[in-house]
mmCIF file of C-alpha atoms in Angstrom:
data_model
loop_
_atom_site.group_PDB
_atom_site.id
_atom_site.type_symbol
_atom_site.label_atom_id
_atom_site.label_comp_id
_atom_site.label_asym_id
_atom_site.label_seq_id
_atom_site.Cartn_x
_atom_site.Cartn_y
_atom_site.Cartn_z
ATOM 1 C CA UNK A 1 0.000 0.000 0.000
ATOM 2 C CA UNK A 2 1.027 3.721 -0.745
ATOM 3 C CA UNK A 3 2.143 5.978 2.145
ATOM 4 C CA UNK A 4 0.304 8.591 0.545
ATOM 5 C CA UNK A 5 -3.174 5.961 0.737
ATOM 6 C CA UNK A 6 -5.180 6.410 4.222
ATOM 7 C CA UNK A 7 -7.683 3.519 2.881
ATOM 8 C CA UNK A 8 -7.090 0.727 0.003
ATOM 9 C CA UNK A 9 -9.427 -2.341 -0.461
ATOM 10 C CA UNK A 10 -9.418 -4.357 -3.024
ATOM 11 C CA UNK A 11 -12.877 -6.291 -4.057
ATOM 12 C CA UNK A 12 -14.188 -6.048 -0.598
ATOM 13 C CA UNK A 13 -17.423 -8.142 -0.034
ATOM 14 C CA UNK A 14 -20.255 -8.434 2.888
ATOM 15 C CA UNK A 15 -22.820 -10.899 2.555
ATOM 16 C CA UNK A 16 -26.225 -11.097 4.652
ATOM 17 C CA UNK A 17 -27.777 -13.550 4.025
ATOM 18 C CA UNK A 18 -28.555 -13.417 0.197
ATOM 19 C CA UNK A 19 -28.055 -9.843 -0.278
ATOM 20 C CA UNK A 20 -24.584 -8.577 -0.910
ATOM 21 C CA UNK A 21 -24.519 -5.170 0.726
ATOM 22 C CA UNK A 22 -21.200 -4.807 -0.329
ATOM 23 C CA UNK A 23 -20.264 -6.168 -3.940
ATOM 24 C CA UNK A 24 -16.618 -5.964 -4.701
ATOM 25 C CA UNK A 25 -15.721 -2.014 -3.337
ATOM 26 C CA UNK A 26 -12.685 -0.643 -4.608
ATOM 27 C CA UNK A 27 -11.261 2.635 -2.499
ATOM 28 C CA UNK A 28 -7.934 4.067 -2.830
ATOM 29 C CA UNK A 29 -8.707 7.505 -0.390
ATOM 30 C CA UNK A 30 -5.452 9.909 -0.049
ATOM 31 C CA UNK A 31 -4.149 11.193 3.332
ATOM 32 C CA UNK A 32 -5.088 14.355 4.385
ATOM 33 C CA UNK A 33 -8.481 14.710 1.929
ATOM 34 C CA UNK A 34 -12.010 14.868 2.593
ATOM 35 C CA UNK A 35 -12.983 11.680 0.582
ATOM 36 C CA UNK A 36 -16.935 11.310 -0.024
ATOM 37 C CA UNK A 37 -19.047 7.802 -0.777
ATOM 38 C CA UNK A 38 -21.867 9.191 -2.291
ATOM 39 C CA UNK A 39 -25.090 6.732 -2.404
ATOM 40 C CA UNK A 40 -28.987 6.429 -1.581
ATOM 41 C CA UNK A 41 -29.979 4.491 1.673
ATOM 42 C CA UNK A 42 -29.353 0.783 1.161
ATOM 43 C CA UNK A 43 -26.199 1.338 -1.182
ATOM 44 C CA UNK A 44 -24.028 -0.020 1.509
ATOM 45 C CA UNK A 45 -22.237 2.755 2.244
ATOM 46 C CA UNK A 46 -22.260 2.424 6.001
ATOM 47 C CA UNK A 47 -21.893 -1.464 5.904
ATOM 48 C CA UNK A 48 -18.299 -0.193 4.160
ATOM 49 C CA UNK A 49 -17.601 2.333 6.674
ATOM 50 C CA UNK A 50 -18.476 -0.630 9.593
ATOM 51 C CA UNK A 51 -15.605 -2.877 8.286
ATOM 52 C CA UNK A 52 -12.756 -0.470 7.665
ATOM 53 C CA UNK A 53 -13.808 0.927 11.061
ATOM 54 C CA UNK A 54 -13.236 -3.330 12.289
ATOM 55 C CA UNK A 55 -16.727 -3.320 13.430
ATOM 56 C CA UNK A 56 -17.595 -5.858 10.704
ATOM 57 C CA UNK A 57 -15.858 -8.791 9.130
ATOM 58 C CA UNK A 58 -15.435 -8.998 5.265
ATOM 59 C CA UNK A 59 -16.128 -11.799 3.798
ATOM 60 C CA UNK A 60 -13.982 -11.339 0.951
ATOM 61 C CA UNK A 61 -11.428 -8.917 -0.872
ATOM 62 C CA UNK A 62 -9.061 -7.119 1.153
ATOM 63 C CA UNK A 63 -9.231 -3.380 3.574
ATOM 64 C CA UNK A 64 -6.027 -1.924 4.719
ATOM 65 C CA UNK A 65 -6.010 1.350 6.797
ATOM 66 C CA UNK A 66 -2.509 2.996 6.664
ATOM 67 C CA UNK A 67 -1.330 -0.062 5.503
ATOM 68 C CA UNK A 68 -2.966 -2.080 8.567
ATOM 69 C CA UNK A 69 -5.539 -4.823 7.542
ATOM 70 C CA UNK A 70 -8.665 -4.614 8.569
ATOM 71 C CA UNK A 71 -8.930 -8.144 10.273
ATOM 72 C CA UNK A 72 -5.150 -9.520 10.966
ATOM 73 C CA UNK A 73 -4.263 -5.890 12.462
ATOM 74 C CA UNK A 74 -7.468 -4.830 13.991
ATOM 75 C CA UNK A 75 -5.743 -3.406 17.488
ATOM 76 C CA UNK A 76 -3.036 -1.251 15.304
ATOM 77 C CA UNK A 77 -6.262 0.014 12.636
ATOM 78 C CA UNK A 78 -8.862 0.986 15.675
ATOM 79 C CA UNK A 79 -5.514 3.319 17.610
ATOM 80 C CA UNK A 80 -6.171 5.319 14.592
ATOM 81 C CA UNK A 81 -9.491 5.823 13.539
ATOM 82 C CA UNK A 82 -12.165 7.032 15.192
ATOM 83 C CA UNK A 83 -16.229 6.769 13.722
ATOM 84 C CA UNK A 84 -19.005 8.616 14.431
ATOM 85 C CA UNK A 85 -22.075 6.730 13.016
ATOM 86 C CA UNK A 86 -25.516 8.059 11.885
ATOM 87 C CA UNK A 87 -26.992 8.855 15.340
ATOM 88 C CA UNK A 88 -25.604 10.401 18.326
ATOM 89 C CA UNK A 89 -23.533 7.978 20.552
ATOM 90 C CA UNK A 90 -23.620 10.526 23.547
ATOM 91 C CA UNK A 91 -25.695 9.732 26.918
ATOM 92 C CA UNK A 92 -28.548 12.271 26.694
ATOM 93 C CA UNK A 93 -29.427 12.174 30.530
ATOM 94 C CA UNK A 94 -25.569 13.628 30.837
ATOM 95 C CA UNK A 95 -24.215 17.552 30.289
ATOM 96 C CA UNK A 96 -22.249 18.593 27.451
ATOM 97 C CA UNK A 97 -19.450 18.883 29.754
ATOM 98 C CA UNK A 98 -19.671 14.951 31.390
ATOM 99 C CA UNK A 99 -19.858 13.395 28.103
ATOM 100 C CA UNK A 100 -16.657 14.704 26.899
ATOM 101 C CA UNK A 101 -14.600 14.335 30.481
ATOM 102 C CA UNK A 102 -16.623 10.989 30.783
ATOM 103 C CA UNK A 103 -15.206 9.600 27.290
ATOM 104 C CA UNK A 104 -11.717 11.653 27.773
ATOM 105 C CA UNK A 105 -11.208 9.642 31.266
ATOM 106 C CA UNK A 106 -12.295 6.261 29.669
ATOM 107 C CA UNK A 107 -9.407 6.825 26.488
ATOM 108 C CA UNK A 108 -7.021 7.743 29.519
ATOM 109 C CA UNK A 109 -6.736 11.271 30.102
ATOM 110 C CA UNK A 110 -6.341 12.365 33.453
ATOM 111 C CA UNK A 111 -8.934 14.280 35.410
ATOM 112 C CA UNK A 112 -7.899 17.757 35.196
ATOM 113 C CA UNK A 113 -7.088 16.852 31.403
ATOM 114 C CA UNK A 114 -9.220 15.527 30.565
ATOM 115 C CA UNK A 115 -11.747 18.762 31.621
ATOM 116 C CA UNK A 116 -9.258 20.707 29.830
ATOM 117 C CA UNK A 117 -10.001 18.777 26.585
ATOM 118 C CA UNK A 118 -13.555 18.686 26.939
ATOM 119 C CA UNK A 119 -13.465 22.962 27.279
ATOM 120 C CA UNK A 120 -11.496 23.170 24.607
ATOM 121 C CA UNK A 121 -13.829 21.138 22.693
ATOM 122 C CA UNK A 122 -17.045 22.433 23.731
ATOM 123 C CA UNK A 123 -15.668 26.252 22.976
ATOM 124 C CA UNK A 124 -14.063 25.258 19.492
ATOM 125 C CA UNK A 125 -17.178 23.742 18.452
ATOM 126 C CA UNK A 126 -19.808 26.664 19.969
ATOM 127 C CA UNK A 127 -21.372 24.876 22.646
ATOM 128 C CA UNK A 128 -19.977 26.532 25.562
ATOM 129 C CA UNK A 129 -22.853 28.285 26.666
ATOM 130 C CA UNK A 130 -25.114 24.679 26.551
ATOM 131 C CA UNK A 131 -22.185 22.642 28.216
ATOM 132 C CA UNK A 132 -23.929 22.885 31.361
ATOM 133 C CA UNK A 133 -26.959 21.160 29.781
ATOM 134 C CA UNK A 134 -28.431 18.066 29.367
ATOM 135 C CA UNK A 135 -27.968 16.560 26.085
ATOM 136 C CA UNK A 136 -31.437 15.449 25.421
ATOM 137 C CA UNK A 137 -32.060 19.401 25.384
ATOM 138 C CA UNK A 138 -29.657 20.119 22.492
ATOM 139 C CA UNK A 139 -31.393 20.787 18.876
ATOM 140 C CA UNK A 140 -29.851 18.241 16.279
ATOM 141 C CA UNK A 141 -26.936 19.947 14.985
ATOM 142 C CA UNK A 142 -25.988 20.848 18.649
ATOM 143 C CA UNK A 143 -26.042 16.983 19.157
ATOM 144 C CA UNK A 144 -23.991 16.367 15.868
ATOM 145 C CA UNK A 145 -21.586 18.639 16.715
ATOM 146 C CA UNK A 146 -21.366 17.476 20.645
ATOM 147 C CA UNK A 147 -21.092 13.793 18.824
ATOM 148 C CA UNK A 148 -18.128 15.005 16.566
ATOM 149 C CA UNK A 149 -16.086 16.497 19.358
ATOM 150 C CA UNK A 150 -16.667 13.084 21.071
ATOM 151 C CA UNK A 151 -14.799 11.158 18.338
ATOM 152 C CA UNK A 152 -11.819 13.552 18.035
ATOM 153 C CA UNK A 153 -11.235 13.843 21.870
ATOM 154 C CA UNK A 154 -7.854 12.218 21.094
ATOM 155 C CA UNK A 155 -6.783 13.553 17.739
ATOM 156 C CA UNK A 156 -6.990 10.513 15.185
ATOM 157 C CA UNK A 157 -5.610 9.855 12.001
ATOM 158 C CA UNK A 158 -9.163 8.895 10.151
ATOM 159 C CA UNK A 159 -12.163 10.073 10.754
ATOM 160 C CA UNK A 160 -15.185 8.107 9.811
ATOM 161 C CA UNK A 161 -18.280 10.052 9.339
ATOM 162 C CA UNK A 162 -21.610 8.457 8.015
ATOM 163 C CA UNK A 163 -24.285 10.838 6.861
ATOM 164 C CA UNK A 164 -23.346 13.318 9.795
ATOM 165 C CA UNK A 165 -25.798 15.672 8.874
ATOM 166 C CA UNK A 166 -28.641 13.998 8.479
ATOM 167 C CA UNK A 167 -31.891 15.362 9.326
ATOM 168 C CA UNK A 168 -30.631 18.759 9.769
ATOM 169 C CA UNK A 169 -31.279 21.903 8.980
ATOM 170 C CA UNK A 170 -29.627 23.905 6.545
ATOM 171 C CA UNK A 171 -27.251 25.993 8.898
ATOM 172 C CA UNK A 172 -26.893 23.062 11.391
ATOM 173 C CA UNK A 173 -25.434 21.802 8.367
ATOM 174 C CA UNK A 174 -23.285 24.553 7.681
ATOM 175 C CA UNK A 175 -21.721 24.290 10.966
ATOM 176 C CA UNK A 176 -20.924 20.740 10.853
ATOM 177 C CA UNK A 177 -19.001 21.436 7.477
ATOM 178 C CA UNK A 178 -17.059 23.759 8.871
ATOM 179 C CA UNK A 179 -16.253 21.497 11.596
ATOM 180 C CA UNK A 180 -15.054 19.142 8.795
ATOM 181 C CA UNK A 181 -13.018 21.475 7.205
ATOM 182 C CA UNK A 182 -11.111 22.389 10.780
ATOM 183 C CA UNK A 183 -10.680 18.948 11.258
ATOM 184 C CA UNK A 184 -8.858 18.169 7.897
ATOM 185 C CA UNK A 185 -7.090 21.432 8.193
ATOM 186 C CA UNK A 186 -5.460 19.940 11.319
ATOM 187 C CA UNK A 187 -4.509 16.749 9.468
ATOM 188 C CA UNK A 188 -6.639 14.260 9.775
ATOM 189 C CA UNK A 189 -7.874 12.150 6.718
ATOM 190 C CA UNK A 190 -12.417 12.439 6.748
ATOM 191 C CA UNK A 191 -14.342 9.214 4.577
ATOM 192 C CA UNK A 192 -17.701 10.944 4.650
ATOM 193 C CA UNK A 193 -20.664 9.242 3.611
ATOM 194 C CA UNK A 194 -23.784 11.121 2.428
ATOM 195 C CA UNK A 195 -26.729 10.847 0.667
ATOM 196 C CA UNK A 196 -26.663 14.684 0.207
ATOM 197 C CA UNK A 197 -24.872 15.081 -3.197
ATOM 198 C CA UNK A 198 -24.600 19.166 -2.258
ATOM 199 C CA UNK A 199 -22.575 17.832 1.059
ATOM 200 C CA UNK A 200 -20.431 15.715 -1.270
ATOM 201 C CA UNK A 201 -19.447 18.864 -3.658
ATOM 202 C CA UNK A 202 -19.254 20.850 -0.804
ATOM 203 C CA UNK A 203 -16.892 19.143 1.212
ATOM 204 C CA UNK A 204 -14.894 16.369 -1.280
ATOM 205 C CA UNK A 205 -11.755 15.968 -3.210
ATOM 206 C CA UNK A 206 -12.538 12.608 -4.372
ATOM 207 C CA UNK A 207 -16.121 11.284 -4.195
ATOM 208 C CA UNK A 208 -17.512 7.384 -5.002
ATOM 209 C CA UNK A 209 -20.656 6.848 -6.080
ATOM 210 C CA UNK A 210 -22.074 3.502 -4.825
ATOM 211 C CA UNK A 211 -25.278 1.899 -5.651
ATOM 212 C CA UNK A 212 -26.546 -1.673 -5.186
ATOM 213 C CA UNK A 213 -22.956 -2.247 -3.241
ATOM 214 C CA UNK A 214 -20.842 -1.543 -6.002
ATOM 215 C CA UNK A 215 -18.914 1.579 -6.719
ATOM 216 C CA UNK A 216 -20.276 2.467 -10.265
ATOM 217 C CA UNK A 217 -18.014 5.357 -10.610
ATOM 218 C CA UNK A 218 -14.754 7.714 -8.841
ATOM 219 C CA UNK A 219 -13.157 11.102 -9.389
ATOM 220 C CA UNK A 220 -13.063 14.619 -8.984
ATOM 221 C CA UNK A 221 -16.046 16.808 -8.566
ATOM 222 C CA UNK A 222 -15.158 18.112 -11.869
ATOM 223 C CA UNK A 223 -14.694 14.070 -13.525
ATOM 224 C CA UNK A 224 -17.303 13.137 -12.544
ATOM 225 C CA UNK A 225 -19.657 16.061 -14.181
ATOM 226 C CA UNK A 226 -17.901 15.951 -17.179
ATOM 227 C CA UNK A 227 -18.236 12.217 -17.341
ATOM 228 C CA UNK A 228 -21.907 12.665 -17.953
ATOM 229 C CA UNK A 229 -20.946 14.732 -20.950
ATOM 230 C CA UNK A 230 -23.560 17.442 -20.599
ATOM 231 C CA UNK A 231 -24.079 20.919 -19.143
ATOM 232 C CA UNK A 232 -27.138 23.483 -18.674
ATOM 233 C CA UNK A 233 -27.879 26.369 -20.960
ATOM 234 C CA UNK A 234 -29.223 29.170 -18.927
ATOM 235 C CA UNK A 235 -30.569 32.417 -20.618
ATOM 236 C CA UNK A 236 -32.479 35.374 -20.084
ATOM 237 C CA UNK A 237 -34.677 37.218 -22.617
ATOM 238 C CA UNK A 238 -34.945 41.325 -22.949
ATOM 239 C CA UNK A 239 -38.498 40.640 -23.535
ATOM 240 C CA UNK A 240 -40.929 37.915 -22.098
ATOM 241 C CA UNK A 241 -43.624 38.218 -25.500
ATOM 242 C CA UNK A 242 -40.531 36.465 -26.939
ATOM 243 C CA UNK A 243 -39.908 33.258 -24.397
ATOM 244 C CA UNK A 244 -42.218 31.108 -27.156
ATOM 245 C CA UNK A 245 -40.616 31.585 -30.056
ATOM 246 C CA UNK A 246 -37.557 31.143 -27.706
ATOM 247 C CA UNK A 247 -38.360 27.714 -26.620
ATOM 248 C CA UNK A 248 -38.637 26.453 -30.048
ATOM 249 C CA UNK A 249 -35.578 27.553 -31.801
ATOM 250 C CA UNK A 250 -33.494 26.267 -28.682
ATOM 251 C CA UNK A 251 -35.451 22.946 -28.706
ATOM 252 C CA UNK A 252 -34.179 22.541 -32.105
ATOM 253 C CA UNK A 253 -31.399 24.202 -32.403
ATOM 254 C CA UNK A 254 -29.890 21.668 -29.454
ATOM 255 C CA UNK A 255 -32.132 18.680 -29.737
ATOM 256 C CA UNK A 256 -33.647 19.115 -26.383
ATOM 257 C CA UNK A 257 -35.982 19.798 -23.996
ATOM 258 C CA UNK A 258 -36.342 23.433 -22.660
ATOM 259 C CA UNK A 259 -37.476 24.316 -19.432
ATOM 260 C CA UNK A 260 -39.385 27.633 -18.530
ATOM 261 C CA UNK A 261 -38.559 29.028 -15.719
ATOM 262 C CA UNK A 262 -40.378 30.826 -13.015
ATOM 263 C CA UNK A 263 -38.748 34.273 -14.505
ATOM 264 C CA UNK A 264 -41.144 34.860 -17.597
ATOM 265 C CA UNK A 265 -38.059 35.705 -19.533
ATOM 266 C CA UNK A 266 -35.999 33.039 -18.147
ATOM 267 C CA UNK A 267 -35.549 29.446 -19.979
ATOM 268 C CA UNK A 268 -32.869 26.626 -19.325
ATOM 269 C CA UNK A 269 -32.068 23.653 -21.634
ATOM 270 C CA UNK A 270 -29.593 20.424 -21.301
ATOM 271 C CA UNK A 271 -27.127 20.353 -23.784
ATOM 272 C CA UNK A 272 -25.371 17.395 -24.296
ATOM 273 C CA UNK A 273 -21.990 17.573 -26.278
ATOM 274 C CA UNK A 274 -21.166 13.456 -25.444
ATOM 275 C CA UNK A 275 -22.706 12.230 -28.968
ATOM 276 C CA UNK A 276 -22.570 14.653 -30.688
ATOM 277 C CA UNK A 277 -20.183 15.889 -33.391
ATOM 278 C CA UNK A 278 -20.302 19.734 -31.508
ATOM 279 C CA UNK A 279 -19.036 19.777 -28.031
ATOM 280 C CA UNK A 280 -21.350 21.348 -24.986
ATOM 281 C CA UNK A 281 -20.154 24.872 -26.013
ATOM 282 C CA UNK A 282 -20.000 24.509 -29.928
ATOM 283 C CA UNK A 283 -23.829 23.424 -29.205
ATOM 284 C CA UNK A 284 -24.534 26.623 -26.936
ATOM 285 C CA UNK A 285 -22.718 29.044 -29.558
ATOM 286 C CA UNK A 286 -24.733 27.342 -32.254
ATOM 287 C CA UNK A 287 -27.917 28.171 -30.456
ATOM 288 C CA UNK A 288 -27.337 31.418 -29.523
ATOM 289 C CA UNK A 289 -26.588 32.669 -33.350
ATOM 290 C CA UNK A 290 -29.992 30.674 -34.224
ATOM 291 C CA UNK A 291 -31.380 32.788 -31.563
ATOM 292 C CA UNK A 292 -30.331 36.413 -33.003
ATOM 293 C CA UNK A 293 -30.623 34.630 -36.794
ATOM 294 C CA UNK A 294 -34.841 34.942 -35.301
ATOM 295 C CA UNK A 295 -34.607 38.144 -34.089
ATOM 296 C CA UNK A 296 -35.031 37.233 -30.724
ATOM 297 C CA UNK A 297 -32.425 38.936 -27.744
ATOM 298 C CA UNK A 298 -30.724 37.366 -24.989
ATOM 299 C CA UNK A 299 -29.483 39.589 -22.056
ATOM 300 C CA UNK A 300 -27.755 37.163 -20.606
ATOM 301 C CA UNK A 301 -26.643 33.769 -20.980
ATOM 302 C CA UNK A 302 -24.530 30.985 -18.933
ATOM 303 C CA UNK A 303 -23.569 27.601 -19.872
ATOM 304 C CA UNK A 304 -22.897 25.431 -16.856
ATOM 305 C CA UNK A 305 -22.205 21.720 -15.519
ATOM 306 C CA UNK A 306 -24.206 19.285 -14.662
ATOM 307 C CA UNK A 307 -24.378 19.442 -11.156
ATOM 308 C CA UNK A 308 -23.837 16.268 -8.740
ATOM 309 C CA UNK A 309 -27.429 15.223 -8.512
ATOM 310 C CA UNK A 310 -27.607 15.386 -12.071
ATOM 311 C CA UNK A 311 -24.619 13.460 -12.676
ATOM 312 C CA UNK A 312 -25.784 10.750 -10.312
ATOM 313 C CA UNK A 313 -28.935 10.204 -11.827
ATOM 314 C CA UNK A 314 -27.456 9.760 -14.516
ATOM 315 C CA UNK A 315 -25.210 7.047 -13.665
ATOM 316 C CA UNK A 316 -27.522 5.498 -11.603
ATOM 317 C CA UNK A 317 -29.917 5.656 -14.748
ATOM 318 C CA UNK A 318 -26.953 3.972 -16.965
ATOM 319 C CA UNK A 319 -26.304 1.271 -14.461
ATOM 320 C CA UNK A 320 -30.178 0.154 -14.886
ATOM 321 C CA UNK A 321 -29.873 -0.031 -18.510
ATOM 322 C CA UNK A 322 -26.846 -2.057 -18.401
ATOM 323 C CA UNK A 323 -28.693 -4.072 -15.643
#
């Protein structure tokens, strides 16, 4: 395994029964990187977080973590990870404050350090002014965040987190991201799993996209949009009375369907420069000249990518085909 490699498996399996939850998952994550596995509910993204973390047993392939396998070198792997699952692992009937000194004490802090820690923690991550609290009176990103300064108590070297912000609202989420971002900043290597694809773009230098326990596809933000081989065509009329006349030269000037937007001088269209002789842009120029060729002005005019839920529809979509 690579130095530079936090996380390398090679065809890793888990069986229940007869579903495969896991079908043969290939990861190669870098050190240092926010790596995302991207994937609906069921795609066995946290059944592949639960054995690198050496809470489950493969039942085939292979899972090192920094070069440790998952099952022969389980003691050395779990000294440097640490996971915090879906739901908060915190006792709710205890403070902010005795969770953190509790858990400190128990990974063998001493006393006064370990309520050192557990300020530090509680003032880093804005919860000062609750640490006095019970827990089962925090909102939910108060108890995501009081869960996430839980698992980094001692500093590890991976951090698993799996769908960390679900359920929350969007500047609960915000919060938590930025709590990510501190986290890597400080070193430490995050596998996040989400079923969020804006947390994924957000947060990711690398992102898999699992479905059905296999990883149908891996890359950069930006590979993986331009894998899909399409982009959006967003324009803006000087004069509404013309959107009509609008809609159909675009539709067939590109071959595709145009949306109308709530702006009644606003329309967007796919355009798709994968089969095509024109690329994306060649496609957009094209339609914009047919445009003025009607007599018909545009104000303004982008031409964007696909975004991520776009793209992953469109895998997913491909994958049933080929099914």
């Amino acid at each position: 395994m690579s130095t530079d490699l936090a996380i390398e498996t090679t065809g890793l399996v888990k069986v229940f029964g007869e579903n495969r939850a896991v079908d043969g998952v290939d990861l190669r994550v870098p050190t240092g990187t926010v790596y995302g596995v991207l994937g609906p509910n069921g795609a066995g993204k946290t059944t592949t977080v639960r054995m690198l973390a050496t809470l489950l047993r493969p039942d085939g392939g292979e899972a090192r973590v920094f070069g440790k396998d998952v099952q022969r070198d389980a003691d050395a792997v779990r000294s440097r990870v640490s996971l915090t699952g879906q739901y908060a692992s915190v006792d709710e009937d205890l403070t902010g404050t005795e969770n953190l000194v509790l858990l400190a004490r128990l990974l063998g802090h001493s006393k006064p350090a370990a309520r050192e820690r557990a300020a530090q923690l509680l003032e880093a991550f804005g919860l000062r002014e609750a640490s006095d609290k019970q827990v089962k009176n925090y909102s939910g990103g108060m108890r995501r965040r009081i869960d996430i300064a839980a698992s980094i108590l001692n500093t590890p070297d991976l951090l698993f987190l799996d769908e960390p912000t679900t359920g929350l609202d969007p500047r609960s989420r915000n919060q938590v991201w930025d709590i990510v971002r501190a986290v890597v900043a400080q070193g430490t290597t995050v596998l996040l799993t989400t079923q969020y694809l804006d947390e994924a773009d957000q947060l990711a230098s690398r992102i898999a996209v699992i479905d059905h326990g296999k990883v149908i596809a891996e890359g950069t933000k930006g590979e993986l949009k331009a894998s899909v081989g399409s982009g959006a065509v967003h324009l803006r009329l000087r004069e509404a009375g013309q959107r009509p006349e609008a809609e159909r030269v675009l539709a067939a000037a590109l071959g595709a369907e145009v949306v109308l937007d709530p702006d009644p001088v606003a329309l967007t269209a796919r355009v798709d420069g994968s089969g095509s002789d024109r690329g994306a842009a060649e496609q957009a120029a094209h339609a914009l000249a047919e445009l003025a060729r009607n007599g018909i002005t545009v104000d303004n005019f982008a031409l964007g990518q696909p975004s991520l839920d776009e793209v992953f529809l469109a895998l997913t979509d491909k994958k049933g085909e080929a099914a």
